[in-house]
Amino acid sequence: MKIGYVQYDPIFGAIDRNIEKVIALMEPLEADLLVLPELCMTGYLITSREEALALAEEVPGGKTTNALCRAARDKDCFIVAGLAERDGENIYNSAVLVGPEGFIACYRKIHLFFEEKLWFTPGDGGFQVHDLPIGKIGIMICFDWFFPESMRALALKGAQVVCHPANLVLPFCQDAMKTRCLENRVFAVTANRTGCEERGGKLLSYTGLSQITGPGGDIVHRCGGAEEIAVAADVDVERALIKSINEYNDLFSDRRTEFYSGLFKE
Ligand code: ACM
């Protein structure tokens, strides 16, 4: 199966232009599953709740989800992409999963980062795994990686590939994903954005270096920090079903949950 990502530099608020750009980058690429960055059509550096409300779209039915559904149908592939979702008065930092037959699911980011807490409502839907013809797919968004429970929850639910739309501004994630994938024996596709945003007296630089990570902690593919690129690599997703690490140890059945209760205290 071919899994991949698009890394690019969206222009803040230019949703139509950004959709066009992403579609053009994906167009020549053959893939079964593609991951796009967090908030990939709006840009990230929101400066007010009003701005966030104006940029957010209904899911499904909004223009970003509709464009992604058309692309997934035309390319006969599955796509996971970050977007700002509006549901009544709530705005979520979400990611949609769409496929050749249309909209499938929406994940709402659970661990909000920094000023995201001012505009977005924390996700309420938990970590879900989707049983697709290409394999079992889970979704988490950017800062969720900082909480090992996110990927663990997805892996315990059977995820073989964790789709990870991101707008990373800290330098730790790409290397940390080697451990996240190794300790859960899953693939991950971290689709980061690149470029800078300067708005409202603030400046953010995004780290690029989007990455496909394998269940052995291996980097299947990592691109540069600044390039705009769509990439896919052939992987054997069956590798993610093997949780045993030697004849005595199995990453899941060796867990001693009776000693982990402190993890779940307030
Ligand atoms: C982040 O969660 N966008 C850092």
PDB file of N, CA, C and O and ligand atoms in Angstrom, residues 38 44 109 113 116 142-143 167, ligand 1:
ATOM      1  N   GLU A  38      -2.381  20.031   9.373  1.00  0.00           N
ATOM      2  CA  GLU A  38      -3.404  20.613  10.261  1.00  0.00           C
ATOM      3  C   GLU A  38      -3.881  21.940   9.638  1.00  0.00           C
ATOM      4  O   GLU A  38      -3.082  22.681   9.047  1.00  0.00           O
ATOM      5  N   TYR A  44      -2.826  28.764  10.128  1.00  0.00           N
ATOM      6  CA  TYR A  44      -2.867  28.415  11.555  1.00  0.00           C
ATOM      7  C   TYR A  44      -2.961  29.615  12.490  1.00  0.00           C
ATOM      8  O   TYR A  44      -3.643  29.566  13.504  1.00  0.00           O
ATOM      9  N   LYS A 109      -9.516  17.575  17.474  1.00  0.00           N
ATOM     10  CA  LYS A 109      -8.260  17.558  18.255  1.00  0.00           C
ATOM     11  C   LYS A 109      -8.535  17.591  19.760  1.00  0.00           C
ATOM     12  O   LYS A 109      -9.227  18.493  20.253  1.00  0.00           O
ATOM     13  N   PHE A 113      -3.162  23.147  21.675  1.00  0.00           N
ATOM     14  CA  PHE A 113      -1.853  23.733  21.955  1.00  0.00           C
ATOM     15  C   PHE A 113      -1.964  25.250  22.106  1.00  0.00           C
ATOM     16  O   PHE A 113      -2.545  25.932  21.268  1.00  0.00           O
ATOM     17  N   GLU A 116      -4.545  28.039  20.766  1.00  0.00           N
ATOM     18  CA  GLU A 116      -5.697  27.294  20.220  1.00  0.00           C
ATOM     19  C   GLU A 116      -6.806  27.224  21.265  1.00  0.00           C
ATOM     20  O   GLU A 116      -7.987  27.179  20.936  1.00  0.00           O
ATOM     21  N   CYS A 142      -1.330  17.008  15.432  1.00  0.00           N
ATOM     22  CA  CYS A 142      -0.171  17.749  15.921  1.00  0.00           C
ATOM     23  C   CYS A 142       0.151  17.497  17.388  1.00  0.00           C
ATOM     24  O   CYS A 142       0.627  16.433  17.742  1.00  0.00           O
ATOM     25  N   PHE A 143      -0.147  18.442  18.287  1.00  0.00           N
ATOM     26  CA  PHE A 143       0.260  18.383  19.695  1.00  0.00           C
ATOM     27  C   PHE A 143      -0.218  17.117  20.412  1.00  0.00           C
ATOM     28  O   PHE A 143       0.337  16.760  21.467  1.00  0.00           O
ATOM     29  N   ASN A 167       1.005  21.170  12.358  1.00  0.00           N
ATOM     30  CA  ASN A 167       1.590  22.499  12.100  1.00  0.00           C
ATOM     31  C   ASN A 167       2.619  22.680  13.203  1.00  0.00           C
ATOM     32  O   ASN A 167       2.418  23.407  14.165  1.00  0.00           O
TER      33      ASN A 167
HETATM   34  C1  ACM B   1       0.313  22.281  17.311  1.00  0.00           C
HETATM   35  O1  ACM B   1      -0.360  21.473  17.932  1.00  0.00           O
HETATM   36  N1  ACM B   1      -0.112  22.854  16.215  1.00  0.00           N
HETATM   37  C2  ACM B   1       1.680  22.598  17.752  1.00  0.00           C
END
